[in-house]
């Protein structure tokens, strides 16, 4: 049994690689928070989709649905030109549903993703850069002093604020659209709440050393659950 609580800081989560596919099998150390983070989702949406109630207890071997249910077969009445009684035949609409979904995805990705204007989440020197290695750093580590301002790198909705993801300390996750999340880790104080909408540049936390060995901000940008190099999105510093 795996119990989930916002106040629980010692959850054993060690894998933050992206999750692909329509479902996921829970393994030891997983939480609903970590699964949602890796899938690029809001954990509340994941809980609703899988009928999981607070405190969001999940079990190794449990199958978590990541996407919506497949298309249904709907029966359509067909008119006959003869005097015979009306007949009803089954026509699958999976193809039409799939085409509609593809169109919706294209609209979302083309209209929302390029429109994000990113900004640096804090001042300070980058002391550790991004790495594509399996166990490499999945973001930027930025130094500074305890209490330095941490701001939202882009507008969005706070989908997580707590300390249940091992290795991140006091963490904030902001969802910017259906593709992008940003994460702000090792804070000393969290100044926003879950489900709160924030603007780019809005103060969301104070820099600290929670879950690590020195004062710094660990900053990540994830696209569909996969960490990307934030330097590819952030403006160049002078």
C-alpha positions as semicolon CSV with decimal commas, in nm:
position;residue;x (nm);y (nm);z (nm)
1;X;0,000;0,000;0,000
2;X;0,124;0,346;-0,089
3;X;-0,035;0,634;0,102
4;X;-0,019;0,986;-0,033
5;X;-0,018;1,309;0,167
6;X;0,091;1,664;0,088
7;X;0,267;1,675;0,423
8;X;0,452;1,348;0,367
9;X;0,813;1,429;0,280
10;X;0,970;1,084;0,297
11;X;0,789;0,914;0,010
12;X;1,032;0,686;-0,171
13;X;1,021;0,810;-0,529
14;X;1,333;0,766;-0,737
15;X;1,216;0,763;-1,099
16;X;1,102;1,080;-1,273
17;X;1,137;0,966;-1,634
18;X;0,838;1,050;-1,858
19;X;0,550;0,804;-1,880
20;X;0,416;0,711;-2,223
21;X;0,102;0,525;-2,324
22;X;-0,261;0,521;-2,215
23;X;-0,204;0,341;-1,885
24;X;0,066;0,278;-1,626
25;X;0,134;-0,002;-1,379
26;X;0,219;0,124;-1,030
27;X;0,557;0,014;-0,895
28;X;0,703;0,037;-0,546
29;X;0,782;0,398;-0,456
30;X;0,527;0,553;-0,692
31;X;0,271;0,806;-0,573
32;X;-0,015;0,962;-0,761
33;X;0,180;1,291;-0,747
34;X;0,490;1,140;-0,907
35;X;0,290;0,958;-1,175
36;X;0,106;1,278;-1,265
37;X;0,433;1,474;-1,275
38;X;0,594;1,219;-1,507
39;X;0,286;1,212;-1,731
40;X;0,258;1,593;-1,743
41;X;-0,082;1,593;-1,572
42;X;-0,263;1,740;-1,273
43;X;-0,285;1,473;-1,003
44;X;-0,650;1,569;-0,939
45;X;-0,739;1,489;-1,300
46;X;-0,560;1,156;-1,265
47;X;-0,741;1,079;-0,939
48;X;-1,081;1,161;-1,092
49;X;-1,015;0,953;-1,400
50;X;-0,924;0,651;-1,185
51;X;-1,185;0,705;-0,911
52;X;-0,919;0,747;-0,644
53;X;-1,016;0,953;-0,341
54;X;-0,799;1,137;-0,090
55;X;-0,555;1,047;0,060
56;X;-0,490;0,897;-0,288
57;X;-0,366;0,557;-0,177
58;X;-0,232;0,342;-0,461
59;X;-0,081;-0,007;-0,469
60;X;0,204;-0,177;-0,659
61;X;0,053;-0,353;-0,959
62;X;-0,245;-0,120;-0,981
63;X;-0,320;0,003;-1,334
64;X;-0,359;0,381;-1,363
65;X;-0,546;0,513;-1,668
66;X;-0,365;0,808;-1,822
67;X;-0,595;0,881;-2,115
68;X;-0,967;0,887;-2,175
69;X;-1,172;0,580;-2,255
70;X;-1,170;0,454;-2,616
71;X;-1,440;0,559;-2,860
72;X;-1,780;0,392;-2,825
73;X;-1,994;0,235;-3,096
74;X;-2,315;0,434;-3,140
75;X;-2,623;0,305;-3,317
76;X;-2,764;0,532;-3,591
77;X;-3,114;0,486;-3,743
78;X;-3,104;0,444;-4,122
79;X;-3,398;0,545;-4,343
80;X;-3,512;0,294;-4,602
81;X;-3,674;0,394;-4,933
82;X;-3,896;0,086;-4,929
83;X;-4,203;0,025;-4,719
84;X;-4,010;-0,209;-4,497
85;X;-3,989;-0,114;-4,127
86;X;-3,699;0,107;-4,023
87;X;-3,386;-0,081;-3,934
88;X;-3,111;0,020;-3,697
89;X;-2,754;-0,074;-3,774
90;X;-2,438;-0,022;-3,572
91;X;-2,181;0,212;-3,717
92;X;-1,849;0,252;-3,536
93;X;-1,744;0,616;-3,501
94;X;-1,392;0,541;-3,381
95;X;-1,240;0,672;-3,705
96;X;-1,432;0,998;-3,684
97;X;-1,351;1,030;-3,313
98;X;-0,983;0,970;-3,384
99;X;-0,980;1,235;-3,657
100;X;-1,150;1,485;-3,429
101;X;-0,901;1,413;-3,153
102;X;-0,610;1,464;-3,394
103;X;-0,756;1,798;-3,503
104;X;-0,802;1,908;-3,142
105;X;-0,446;1,812;-3,056
106;X;-0,312;2,009;-3,352
107;X;-0,511;2,316;-3,254
108;X;-0,395;2,293;-2,892
109;X;-0,029;2,243;-2,974
110;X;-0,011;2,500;-3,250
111;X;-0,204;2,774;-3,067
112;X;-0,090;2,730;-2,706
113;X;0,267;2,600;-2,699
114;X;0,441;2,859;-2,917
115;X;0,256;3,136;-2,734
116;X;0,433;3,084;-2,400
117;X;0,672;3,365;-2,316
118;X;0,923;3,228;-2,063
119;X;1,123;3,429;-1,811
120;X;1,389;3,340;-1,556
121;X;1,235;3,221;-1,228
122;X;1,500;3,378;-1,005
123;X;1,829;3,566;-0,999
124;X;2,156;3,388;-0,937
125;X;2,423;3,188;-1,110
126;X;2,356;2,855;-1,280
127;X;2,571;2,614;-1,080
128;X;2,451;2,294;-1,248
129;X;2,311;2,266;-1,598
130;X;2,074;2,027;-1,771
131;X;2,181;1,674;-1,861
132;X;2,021;1,415;-2,089
133;X;2,195;1,133;-1,901
134;X;1,967;0,878;-1,737
135;X;2,051;1,000;-1,388
136;X;2,155;1,349;-1,496
137;X;2,019;1,681;-1,375
138;X;1,677;1,733;-1,536
139;X;1,680;2,109;-1,502
140;X;1,889;2,405;-1,388
141;X;2,028;2,459;-1,037
142;X;2,049;2,832;-0,963
143;X;2,230;2,956;-0,652
144;X;2,145;3,251;-0,432
145;X;2,056;3,345;-0,077
146;X;1,787;3,208;0,148
147;X;1,470;3,408;0,097
148;X;1,549;3,522;-0,258
149;X;1,238;3,563;-0,472
150;X;1,118;3,275;-0,689
151;X;0,867;3,380;-0,956
152;X;0,652;3,200;-1,209
153;X;0,843;3,154;-1,533
154;X;0,518;3,179;-1,734
155;X;0,148;3,218;-1,660
156;X;-0,046;2,912;-1,554
157;X;-0,223;2,717;-1,282
158;X;-0,055;2,578;-0,970
159;X;-0,125;2,204;-0,981
160;X;0,100;2,106;-0,693
161;X;0,246;2,274;-0,384
162;X;0,399;2,049;-0,122
163;X;0,686;1,821;-0,031
164;X;0,578;1,467;-0,124
165;X;0,817;1,415;-0,417
166;X;1,143;1,281;-0,284
167;X;1,449;1,484;-0,379
168;X;1,259;1,805;-0,458
169;X;1,198;1,943;-0,110
170;X;0,926;2,206;-0,097
171;X;0,804;2,203;-0,455
172;X;0,569;2,401;-0,677
173;X;0,446;2,273;-1,014
174;X;0,268;2,504;-1,258
175;X;0,073;2,379;-1,558
176;X;0,092;2,625;-1,848
177;X;-0,114;2,436;-2,107
178;X;-0,179;2,079;-2,219
179;X;0,189;2,034;-2,304
180;X;0,405;2,227;-2,060
181;X;0,470;2,217;-1,687
182;X;0,737;2,400;-1,488
183;X;0,873;2,292;-1,150
184;X;1,040;2,495;-0,873
185;X;1,216;2,289;-0,606
186;X;1,406;2,325;-0,272
187;X;1,210;2,631;-0,160
188;X;1,215;2,765;0,194
189;X;0,859;2,897;0,179
190;X;0,570;2,835;-0,061
191;X;0,357;3,145;-0,126
192;X;0,086;3,007;-0,354
193;X;-0,176;2,737;-0,319
194;X;-0,287;2,454;-0,544
195;X;-0,547;2,550;-0,806
196;X;-0,433;2,913;-0,793
197;X;-0,377;3,094;-1,122
198;X;-0,052;3,291;-1,144
199;X;0,093;3,545;-1,384
200;X;0,441;3,542;-1,533
201;X;0,678;3,707;-1,286
202;X;0,443;3,662;-0,990
203;X;0,614;3,577;-0,660
204;X;0,541;3,212;-0,578
205;X;0,811;3,107;-0,329
206;X;1,126;3,195;-0,137
207;X;1,453;3,023;-0,222
208;X;1,586;2,772;0,033
209;X;1,756;2,437;0,083
210;X;1,469;2,198;0,156
211;X;1,554;1,849;0,035
212;X;1,910;1,941;-0,060
213;X;2,246;2,042;0,087
214;X;2,264;2,412;-0,003
215;X;2,048;2,711;-0,089
216;X;1,943;2,696;-0,454
217;X;1,646;2,676;-0,687
218;X;1,613;2,364;-0,899
219;X;1,405;2,463;-1,203
220;X;1,257;2,229;-1,462
221;X;1,048;2,265;-1,777
222;X;0,866;1,952;-1,886
223;X;0,690;1,894;-2,217
224;X;0,434;1,615;-2,198
225;X;0,611;1,485;-1,891
226;X;0,960;1,484;-2,043
227;X;1,222;1,721;-1,901
228;X;1,375;1,955;-2,158
229;X;1,667;2,193;-2,127
230;X;1,525;2,519;-1,984
231;X;1,795;2,716;-2,165
232;X;1,617;2,635;-2,490
233;X;1,314;2,830;-2,367
234;X;1,449;3,098;-2,133
235;X;1,571;3,430;-2,273
236;X;1,946;3,478;-2,289
237;X;2,098;3,665;-2,001
238;X;2,309;3,969;-2,072
